[in-house]
Amino acid sequence: MKFRERFMNGEAEFDEIFDLTDEWNFSDEECTLREYLGLTAEEEDVWISESDEALEERYYSR
C-alpha cells in the first residue's frame, strides 16, 4: 500500500512522507516519486509549487 492510501486510511502520519522521499532517493526504484508515494498529479503539483504544508492541509481537509 502506498503512502497516500495509508495516510487516507489513518494508517500513516503525514511526516512519513519525508522518510519515504529519502528512501526513494537512495533506492534503485525506476518509478517516479509521485508513483512511489501514490500521489495524484494534482497533489504532486500542490506539493511542488506550493509547499509541504499545502499538501498536508489538502489531505486534512478531506
PDB file of C-alpha atoms in Angstrom:
ATOM      1  CA  MET A   1       0.000   0.000   0.000  1.00  0.00           C
ATOM      2  CA  LYS A   2       1.365   3.413  -0.978  1.00  0.00           C
ATOM      3  CA  PHE A   3       1.749   6.380   1.387  1.00  0.00           C
ATOM      4  CA  ARG A   4      -1.323   8.243   0.134  1.00  0.00           C
ATOM      5  CA  GLU A   5      -3.641   5.301   0.667  1.00  0.00           C
ATOM      6  CA  ARG A   6      -2.201   4.537   4.103  1.00  0.00           C
ATOM      7  CA  PHE A   7      -2.498   8.210   5.121  1.00  0.00           C
ATOM      8  CA  MET A   8      -6.100   8.450   3.923  1.00  0.00           C
ATOM      9  CA  ASN A   9      -6.908   5.286   5.883  1.00  0.00           C
ATOM     10  CA  GLY A  10      -5.375   6.787   9.039  1.00  0.00           C
ATOM     11  CA  GLU A  11      -2.518   4.281   8.995  1.00  0.00           C
ATOM     12  CA  ALA A  12       0.320   6.811   8.473  1.00  0.00           C
ATOM     13  CA  GLU A  13       1.244  10.261   9.750  1.00  0.00           C
ATOM     14  CA  PHE A  14       1.973  12.993   7.202  1.00  0.00           C
ATOM     15  CA  ASP A  15       5.621  13.299   8.309  1.00  0.00           C
ATOM     16  CA  GLU A  16       6.239   9.783   6.982  1.00  0.00           C
ATOM     17  CA  ILE A  17       6.261  11.318   3.500  1.00  0.00           C
ATOM     18  CA  PHE A  18       9.718  12.764   4.234  1.00  0.00           C
ATOM     19  CA  ASP A  19      11.198   9.416   5.281  1.00  0.00           C
ATOM     20  CA  LEU A  20       9.723   7.766   2.205  1.00  0.00           C
ATOM     21  CA  THR A  21      11.124  10.513  -0.027  1.00  0.00           C
ATOM     22  CA  ASP A  22      14.587   9.869   1.405  1.00  0.00           C
ATOM     23  CA  GLU A  23      14.070   6.131   0.976  1.00  0.00           C
ATOM     24  CA  TRP A  24      13.135   6.670  -2.691  1.00  0.00           C
ATOM     25  CA  ASN A  25      16.124   8.989  -3.260  1.00  0.00           C
ATOM     26  CA  PHE A  26      18.557   6.270  -2.148  1.00  0.00           C
ATOM     27  CA  SER A  27      16.796   3.375  -3.843  1.00  0.00           C
ATOM     28  CA  ASP A  28      17.049   1.836  -7.274  1.00  0.00           C
ATOM     29  CA  GLU A  29      13.338   2.367  -7.902  1.00  0.00           C
ATOM     30  CA  GLU A  30      12.561   3.142 -11.521  1.00  0.00           C
ATOM     31  CA  CYS A  31       9.220   4.774 -10.769  1.00  0.00           C
ATOM     32  CA  THR A  32       8.734   8.474 -10.113  1.00  0.00           C
ATOM     33  CA  LEU A  33       8.448   9.788  -6.570  1.00  0.00           C
ATOM     34  CA  ARG A  34       4.782  10.533  -7.253  1.00  0.00           C
ATOM     35  CA  GLU A  35       4.189   6.900  -8.204  1.00  0.00           C
ATOM     36  CA  TYR A  36       6.232   5.665  -5.243  1.00  0.00           C
ATOM     37  CA  LEU A  37       4.107   7.682  -2.829  1.00  0.00           C
ATOM     38  CA  GLY A  38       0.837   7.092  -4.668  1.00  0.00           C
ATOM     39  CA  LEU A  39       0.101  10.796  -5.110  1.00  0.00           C
ATOM     40  CA  THR A  40      -2.147  12.132  -7.829  1.00  0.00           C
ATOM     41  CA  ALA A  41      -0.665  14.541 -10.373  1.00  0.00           C
ATOM     42  CA  GLU A  42      -2.675  17.359  -8.794  1.00  0.00           C
ATOM     43  CA  GLU A  43      -1.333  16.557  -5.316  1.00  0.00           C
ATOM     44  CA  GLU A  44       2.210  16.459  -6.662  1.00  0.00           C
ATOM     45  CA  ASP A  45       1.691  19.897  -8.245  1.00  0.00           C
ATOM     46  CA  VAL A  46       0.469  21.340  -4.926  1.00  0.00           C
ATOM     47  CA  TRP A  47       3.423  19.820  -3.093  1.00  0.00           C
ATOM     48  CA  ILE A  48       6.000  21.118  -5.594  1.00  0.00           C
ATOM     49  CA  SER A  49       4.534  24.503  -6.472  1.00  0.00           C
ATOM     50  CA  GLU A  50       3.209  25.456  -3.036  1.00  0.00           C
ATOM     51  CA  SER A  51       4.657  23.617  -0.033  1.00  0.00           C
ATOM     52  CA  ASP A  52       4.664  20.574   2.218  1.00  0.00           C
ATOM     53  CA  GLU A  53       2.156  22.379   4.405  1.00  0.00           C
ATOM     54  CA  ALA A  54      -0.206  22.986   1.470  1.00  0.00           C
ATOM     55  CA  LEU A  55      -0.282  19.282   0.655  1.00  0.00           C
ATOM     56  CA  GLU A  56      -0.754  18.382   4.312  1.00  0.00           C
ATOM     57  CA  GLU A  57      -3.610  20.891   4.639  1.00  0.00           C
ATOM     58  CA  ARG A  58      -5.215  19.490   1.495  1.00  0.00           C
ATOM     59  CA  TYR A  59      -5.111  15.989   2.972  1.00  0.00           C
ATOM     60  CA  TYR A  60      -6.505  17.026   6.350  1.00  0.00           C
ATOM     61  CA  SER A  61      -9.334  18.990   4.725  1.00  0.00           C
ATOM     62  CA  ARG A  62     -10.704  15.816   3.106  1.00  0.00           C
TER      63      ARG A  62
END
